Amino acid sequence: STHRTQLEWRAVFRDLELRCADRAGRIRIISLSGEPMFDSGDQFTGYRGITRDITASKQSEIGERDSDRFARGALDALATQVCVLDAVGTIITANTAWRALASTHRGLGAWAAIGSNYLAMCDQIIGIERMEATAMAAGIRQVIAGERELFRYEYFCASLSEPRWFNATVTRLHGVAVARAV
């Protein structure tokens, strides 16, 4: 193993994580860091180091990852197209249904991808759909700004490869430090 080689070479090691059982039989995760010590004759005498119990922080990380996987799975299980916008209107995540819809429509697909700005897309629409896009963007901005909790809008999009009606519902995402709209 890499750690065994470090020990044989008498190398410094940092943040080696080990699992062990405490006296009560509970699994603990510890972090070890050490540096070699030598006597006056330059003979290796052992390691001096620090041991930290990192069980709580590791369990918290695992819980967060599990929670993130659960949330992603729940979002992707929805048949309705869902995306989350940040405070300036950038799409920061979207479910499978949203990504599938975006990928099937020319033009719209690139604009509606994760990382693109949905509000900028609405602001740039011209022609017959300009009024619909302006109303949609205004409603989203009001939700993001906290001026309203809910915005619903029904609109027709003729510029898609398959023209269709959309029913949009925009809500503010609560429990996060920064403004988000779903």
PDB file of C-alpha atoms in Angstrom:
ATOM      1  CA  SER A   1       0.000   0.000   0.000  1.00  0.00           C
ATOM      2  CA  THR A   2       1.042   3.624  -0.420  1.00  0.00           C
ATOM      3  CA  HIS A   3       1.072   4.258   3.323  1.00  0.00           C
ATOM      4  CA  ARG A   4       3.256   1.213   3.987  1.00  0.00           C
ATOM      5  CA  THR A   5       5.726   2.531   1.397  1.00  0.00           C
ATOM      6  CA  GLN A   6       5.723   5.958   3.076  1.00  0.00           C
ATOM      7  CA  LEU A   7       6.529   4.291   6.397  1.00  0.00           C
ATOM      8  CA  GLU A   8       9.337   2.220   4.867  1.00  0.00           C
ATOM      9  CA  TRP A   9      10.816   5.382   3.372  1.00  0.00           C
ATOM     10  CA  ARG A  10      10.372   7.188   6.702  1.00  0.00           C
ATOM     11  CA  ALA A  11       8.349   9.860   4.925  1.00  0.00           C
ATOM     12  CA  VAL A  12       6.022  12.431   6.454  1.00  0.00           C
ATOM     13  CA  PHE A  13       2.345  11.530   6.017  1.00  0.00           C
ATOM     14  CA  ARG A  14      -0.750  13.693   6.382  1.00  0.00           C
ATOM     15  CA  ASP A  15      -4.428  12.951   6.989  1.00  0.00           C
ATOM     16  CA  LEU A  16      -4.319   9.189   6.707  1.00  0.00           C
ATOM     17  CA  GLU A  17      -7.882   8.023   7.420  1.00  0.00           C
ATOM     18  CA  LEU A  18      -8.470   4.792   9.310  1.00  0.00           C
ATOM     19  CA  ARG A  19     -11.579   3.055  10.581  1.00  0.00           C
ATOM     20  CA  CYS A  20     -11.452   1.361  13.962  1.00  0.00           C
ATOM     21  CA  ALA A  21     -13.783   0.258  16.734  1.00  0.00           C
ATOM     22  CA  ASP A  22     -13.843   2.082  20.067  1.00  0.00           C
ATOM     23  CA  ARG A  23     -14.218   0.279  23.407  1.00  0.00           C
ATOM     24  CA  ALA A  24     -18.001   0.237  23.018  1.00  0.00           C
ATOM     25  CA  GLY A  25     -17.676  -1.404  19.600  1.00  0.00           C
ATOM     26  CA  ARG A  26     -18.743   1.701  17.640  1.00  0.00           C
ATOM     27  CA  ILE A  27     -16.918   2.412  14.386  1.00  0.00           C
ATOM     28  CA  ARG A  28     -14.766   5.549  14.558  1.00  0.00           C
ATOM     29  CA  ILE A  29     -12.914   7.272  11.764  1.00  0.00           C
ATOM     30  CA  ILE A  30      -9.609   8.827  12.694  1.00  0.00           C
ATOM     31  CA  SER A  31      -7.136  10.964  10.809  1.00  0.00           C
ATOM     32  CA  LEU A  32      -3.419  10.449  11.410  1.00  0.00           C
ATOM     33  CA  SER A  33      -0.531  12.716  10.486  1.00  0.00           C
ATOM     34  CA  GLY A  34       3.050  11.927  11.372  1.00  0.00           C
ATOM     35  CA  GLU A  35       6.672  12.789  10.842  1.00  0.00           C
ATOM     36  CA  PRO A  36       9.660  10.510  11.413  1.00  0.00           C
ATOM     37  CA  MET A  37      11.945  10.971  14.392  1.00  0.00           C
ATOM     38  CA  PHE A  38      15.647  10.100  14.422  1.00  0.00           C
ATOM     39  CA  ASP A  39      18.179   9.878  17.258  1.00  0.00           C
ATOM     40  CA  SER A  40      21.555  11.627  17.337  1.00  0.00           C
ATOM     41  CA  GLY A  41      23.056   8.731  15.365  1.00  0.00           C
ATOM     42  CA  ASP A  42      20.489   9.308  12.600  1.00  0.00           C
ATOM     43  CA  GLN A  43      18.703   6.056  13.504  1.00  0.00           C
ATOM     44  CA  PHE A  44      14.948   5.993  13.015  1.00  0.00           C
ATOM     45  CA  THR A  45      13.172   5.893  16.405  1.00  0.00           C
ATOM     46  CA  GLY A  46       9.518   6.114  15.345  1.00  0.00           C
ATOM     47  CA  TYR A  47       6.896   8.602  14.332  1.00  0.00           C
ATOM     48  CA  ARG A  48       5.561  11.637  16.173  1.00  0.00           C
ATOM     49  CA  GLY A  49       2.190  12.888  15.107  1.00  0.00           C
ATOM     50  CA  ILE A  50      -1.388  13.885  15.637  1.00  0.00           C
ATOM     51  CA  THR A  51      -4.529  11.777  15.721  1.00  0.00           C
ATOM     52  CA  ARG A  52      -7.932  13.387  15.230  1.00  0.00           C
ATOM     53  CA  ASP A  53     -11.366  11.780  15.525  1.00  0.00           C
ATOM     54  CA  ILE A  54     -13.181  12.829  12.336  1.00  0.00           C
ATOM     55  CA  THR A  55     -16.153  10.474  12.690  1.00  0.00           C
ATOM     56  CA  ALA A  56     -18.772  13.231  13.016  1.00  0.00           C
ATOM     57  CA  SER A  57     -17.558  15.227  10.011  1.00  0.00           C
ATOM     58  CA  LYS A  58     -17.333  12.092   7.832  1.00  0.00           C
ATOM     59  CA  GLN A  59     -20.842  11.006   8.841  1.00  0.00           C
ATOM     60  CA  SER A  60     -22.082  14.492   8.004  1.00  0.00           C
ATOM     61  CA  GLU A  61     -20.442  14.297   4.538  1.00  0.00           C
ATOM     62  CA  ILE A  62     -22.008  10.891   3.925  1.00  0.00           C
ATOM     63  CA  GLY A  63     -25.393  12.215   5.038  1.00  0.00           C
ATOM     64  CA  GLU A  64     -25.099  15.187   2.691  1.00  0.00           C
ATOM     65  CA  ARG A  65     -24.153  12.959  -0.252  1.00  0.00           C
ATOM     66  CA  ASP A  66     -27.049  10.609   0.496  1.00  0.00           C
ATOM     67  CA  SER A  67     -29.389  13.584   0.831  1.00  0.00           C
ATOM     68  CA  ASP A  68     -28.145  15.025  -2.479  1.00  0.00           C
ATOM     69  CA  ARG A  69     -28.648  11.665  -4.227  1.00  0.00           C
ATOM     70  CA  PHE A  70     -32.146  11.374  -2.758  1.00  0.00           C
ATOM     71  CA  ALA A  71     -33.072  14.921  -3.832  1.00  0.00           C
ATOM     72  CA  ARG A  72     -31.675  14.353  -7.356  1.00  0.00           C
ATOM     73  CA  GLY A  73     -33.549  11.044  -7.628  1.00  0.00           C
ATOM     74  CA  ALA A  74     -36.808  12.616  -6.467  1.00  0.00           C
ATOM     75  CA  LEU A  75     -36.413  15.525  -8.880  1.00  0.00           C
ATOM     76  CA  ASP A  76     -35.599  13.215 -11.790  1.00  0.00           C
ATOM     77  CA  ALA A  77     -38.601  10.984 -10.973  1.00  0.00           C
ATOM     78  CA  LEU A  78     -40.988  13.843 -11.758  1.00  0.00           C
ATOM     79  CA  ALA A  79     -42.531  13.763 -15.228  1.00  0.00           C
ATOM     80  CA  THR A  80     -42.965  17.548 -15.137  1.00  0.00           C
ATOM     81  CA  GLN A  81     -40.082  19.665 -16.403  1.00  0.00           C
ATOM     82  CA  VAL A  82     -38.358  21.346 -13.439  1.00  0.00           C
ATOM     83  CA  CYS A  83     -35.354  23.624 -13.221  1.00  0.00           C
ATOM     84  CA  VAL A  84     -33.843  25.770 -10.488  1.00  0.00           C
ATOM     85  CA  LEU A  85     -32.670  29.301 -11.212  1.00  0.00           C
ATOM     86  CA  ASP A  86     -30.187  31.297  -9.171  1.00  0.00           C
ATOM     87  CA  ALA A  87     -30.632  34.958  -8.204  1.00  0.00           C
ATOM     88  CA  VAL A  88     -29.781  36.231 -11.699  1.00  0.00           C
ATOM     89  CA  GLY A  89     -31.761  33.618 -13.637  1.00  0.00           C
ATOM     90  CA  THR A  90     -29.024  31.097 -14.456  1.00  0.00           C
ATOM     91  CA  ILE A  91     -30.205  27.488 -14.595  1.00  0.00           C
ATOM     92  CA  ILE A  92     -28.218  25.766 -11.840  1.00  0.00           C
ATOM     93  CA  THR A  93     -29.918  22.377 -12.034  1.00  0.00           C
ATOM     94  CA  ALA A  94     -32.697  20.703 -13.987  1.00  0.00           C
ATOM     95  CA  ASN A  95     -34.417  17.362 -13.873  1.00  0.00           C
ATOM     96  CA  THR A  96     -34.371  14.679 -16.554  1.00  0.00           C
ATOM     97  CA  ALA A  97     -37.707  15.821 -18.025  1.00  0.00           C
ATOM     98  CA  TRP A  98     -36.416  19.405 -18.410  1.00  0.00           C
ATOM     99  CA  ARG A  99     -33.173  18.277 -20.027  1.00  0.00           C
ATOM    100  CA  ALA A 100     -35.065  15.946 -22.389  1.00  0.00           C
ATOM    101  CA  LEU A 101     -37.415  18.744 -23.485  1.00  0.00           C
ATOM    102  CA  ALA A 102     -34.531  21.184 -23.979  1.00  0.00           C
ATOM    103  CA  SER A 103     -32.541  18.676 -26.039  1.00  0.00           C
ATOM    104  CA  THR A 104     -35.411  18.015 -28.473  1.00  0.00           C
ATOM    105  CA  HIS A 105     -35.988  21.621 -29.497  1.00  0.00           C
ATOM    106  CA  ARG A 106     -33.677  23.432 -31.843  1.00  0.00           C
ATOM    107  CA  GLY A 107     -32.494  26.782 -30.586  1.00  0.00           C
ATOM    108  CA  LEU A 108     -34.246  26.443 -27.224  1.00  0.00           C
ATOM    109  CA  GLY A 109     -32.069  23.496 -26.203  1.00  0.00           C
ATOM    110  CA  ALA A 110     -28.883  25.534 -26.033  1.00  0.00           C
ATOM    111  CA  TRP A 111     -30.610  28.369 -24.184  1.00  0.00           C
ATOM    112  CA  ALA A 112     -32.346  26.121 -21.666  1.00  0.00           C
ATOM    113  CA  ALA A 113     -29.283  24.085 -20.706  1.00  0.00           C
ATOM    114  CA  ILE A 114     -27.769  24.051 -17.233  1.00  0.00           C
ATOM    115  CA  GLY A 115     -25.468  27.039 -16.939  1.00  0.00           C
ATOM    116  CA  SER A 116     -27.421  29.229 -19.347  1.00  0.00           C
ATOM    117  CA  ASN A 117     -29.421  32.249 -18.238  1.00  0.00           C
ATOM    118  CA  TYR A 118     -33.143  31.659 -18.649  1.00  0.00           C
ATOM    119  CA  LEU A 119     -34.037  35.301 -18.007  1.00  0.00           C
ATOM    120  CA  ALA A 120     -31.556  36.488 -20.637  1.00  0.00           C
ATOM    121  CA  MET A 121     -33.184  34.054 -23.060  1.00  0.00           C
ATOM    122  CA  CYS A 122     -36.615  35.539 -22.303  1.00  0.00           C
ATOM    123  CA  ASP A 123     -35.253  39.080 -22.705  1.00  0.00           C
ATOM    124  CA  GLN A 124     -33.848  38.292 -26.155  1.00  0.00           C
ATOM    125  CA  ILE A 125     -36.966  36.742 -27.684  1.00  0.00           C
ATOM    126  CA  ILE A 126     -38.387  38.832 -30.493  1.00  0.00           C
ATOM    127  CA  GLY A 127     -41.469  38.701 -32.653  1.00  0.00           C
ATOM    128  CA  ILE A 128     -44.792  37.127 -31.814  1.00  0.00           C
ATOM    129  CA  GLU A 129     -43.608  35.528 -28.561  1.00  0.00           C
ATOM    130  CA  ARG A 130     -41.986  38.676 -27.131  1.00  0.00           C
ATOM    131  CA  MET A 131     -44.982  39.592 -24.960  1.00  0.00           C
ATOM    132  CA  GLU A 132     -45.189  36.061 -23.487  1.00  0.00           C
ATOM    133  CA  ALA A 133     -41.443  35.984 -22.767  1.00  0.00           C
ATOM    134  CA  THR A 134     -41.533  39.429 -21.123  1.00  0.00           C
ATOM    135  CA  ALA A 135     -44.404  38.398 -18.848  1.00  0.00           C
ATOM    136  CA  MET A 136     -42.655  35.144 -17.939  1.00  0.00           C
ATOM    137  CA  ALA A 137     -39.376  36.904 -17.121  1.00  0.00           C
ATOM    138  CA  ALA A 138     -41.158  39.550 -15.036  1.00  0.00           C
ATOM    139  CA  GLY A 139     -42.948  36.895 -12.987  1.00  0.00           C
ATOM    140  CA  ILE A 140     -39.743  34.934 -12.386  1.00  0.00           C
ATOM    141  CA  ARG A 141     -37.909  38.095 -11.331  1.00  0.00           C
ATOM    142  CA  GLN A 142     -40.685  38.912  -8.842  1.00  0.00           C
ATOM    143  CA  VAL A 143     -40.414  35.454  -7.291  1.00  0.00           C
ATOM    144  CA  ILE A 144     -36.612  35.630  -7.079  1.00  0.00           C
ATOM    145  CA  ALA A 145     -36.830  39.113  -5.496  1.00  0.00           C
ATOM    146  CA  GLY A 146     -39.307  37.849  -2.900  1.00  0.00           C
ATOM    147  CA  GLU A 147     -42.064  40.161  -4.157  1.00  0.00           C
ATOM    148  CA  ARG A 148     -44.346  37.177  -4.615  1.00  0.00           C
ATOM    149  CA  GLU A 149     -44.282  33.540  -3.500  1.00  0.00           C
ATOM    150  CA  LEU A 150     -45.926  32.059  -6.578  1.00  0.00           C
ATOM    151  CA  PHE A 151     -46.204  32.943 -10.237  1.00  0.00           C
ATOM    152  CA  ARG A 152     -48.324  30.947 -12.686  1.00  0.00           C
ATOM    153  CA  TYR A 153     -48.455  31.569 -16.394  1.00  0.00           C
ATOM    154  CA  GLU A 154     -49.887  29.746 -19.392  1.00  0.00           C
ATOM    155  CA  TYR A 155     -48.366  30.514 -22.760  1.00  0.00           C
ATOM    156  CA  PHE A 156     -48.101  29.213 -26.301  1.00  0.00           C
ATOM    157  CA  CYS A 157     -44.702  28.659 -27.870  1.00  0.00           C
ATOM    158  CA  ALA A 158     -44.946  28.524 -31.660  1.00  0.00           C
ATOM    159  CA  SER A 159     -41.206  28.641 -32.372  1.00  0.00           C
ATOM    160  CA  LEU A 160     -40.534  25.083 -31.207  1.00  0.00           C
ATOM    161  CA  SER A 161     -40.207  22.249 -33.685  1.00  0.00           C
ATOM    162  CA  GLU A 162     -43.554  21.113 -32.221  1.00  0.00           C
ATOM    163  CA  PRO A 163     -45.528  24.219 -31.183  1.00  0.00           C
ATOM    164  CA  ARG A 164     -47.171  23.693 -27.790  1.00  0.00           C
ATOM    165  CA  TRP A 165     -48.782  25.235 -24.736  1.00  0.00           C
ATOM    166  CA  PHE A 166     -46.876  25.508 -21.479  1.00  0.00           C
ATOM    167  CA  ASN A 167     -48.204  25.923 -17.952  1.00  0.00           C
ATOM    168  CA  ALA A 168     -45.453  27.465 -15.875  1.00  0.00           C
ATOM    169  CA  THR A 169     -45.476  27.558 -12.096  1.00  0.00           C
ATOM    170  CA  VAL A 170     -42.610  29.400 -10.429  1.00  0.00           C
ATOM    171  CA  THR A 171     -42.022  29.287  -6.673  1.00  0.00           C
ATOM    172  CA  ARG A 172     -39.330  30.600  -4.395  1.00  0.00           C
ATOM    173  CA  LEU A 173     -37.027  27.980  -2.899  1.00  0.00           C
ATOM    174  CA  HIS A 174     -36.989  28.405   0.872  1.00  0.00           C
ATOM    175  CA  GLY A 175     -34.402  27.202   3.350  1.00  0.00           C
ATOM    176  CA  VAL A 176     -31.389  28.330   1.354  1.00  0.00           C
ATOM    177  CA  ALA A 177     -29.141  31.309   2.045  1.00  0.00           C
ATOM    178  CA  VAL A 178     -29.451  32.852  -1.418  1.00  0.00           C
ATOM    179  CA  ALA A 179     -32.425  33.525  -3.687  1.00  0.00           C
ATOM    180  CA  ARG A 180     -33.548  30.619  -5.852  1.00  0.00           C
ATOM    181  CA  ALA A 181     -36.618  29.998  -8.005  1.00  0.00           C
ATOM    182  CA  VAL A 182     -38.042  26.614  -9.015  1.00  0.00           C
TER     183      VAL A 182
END
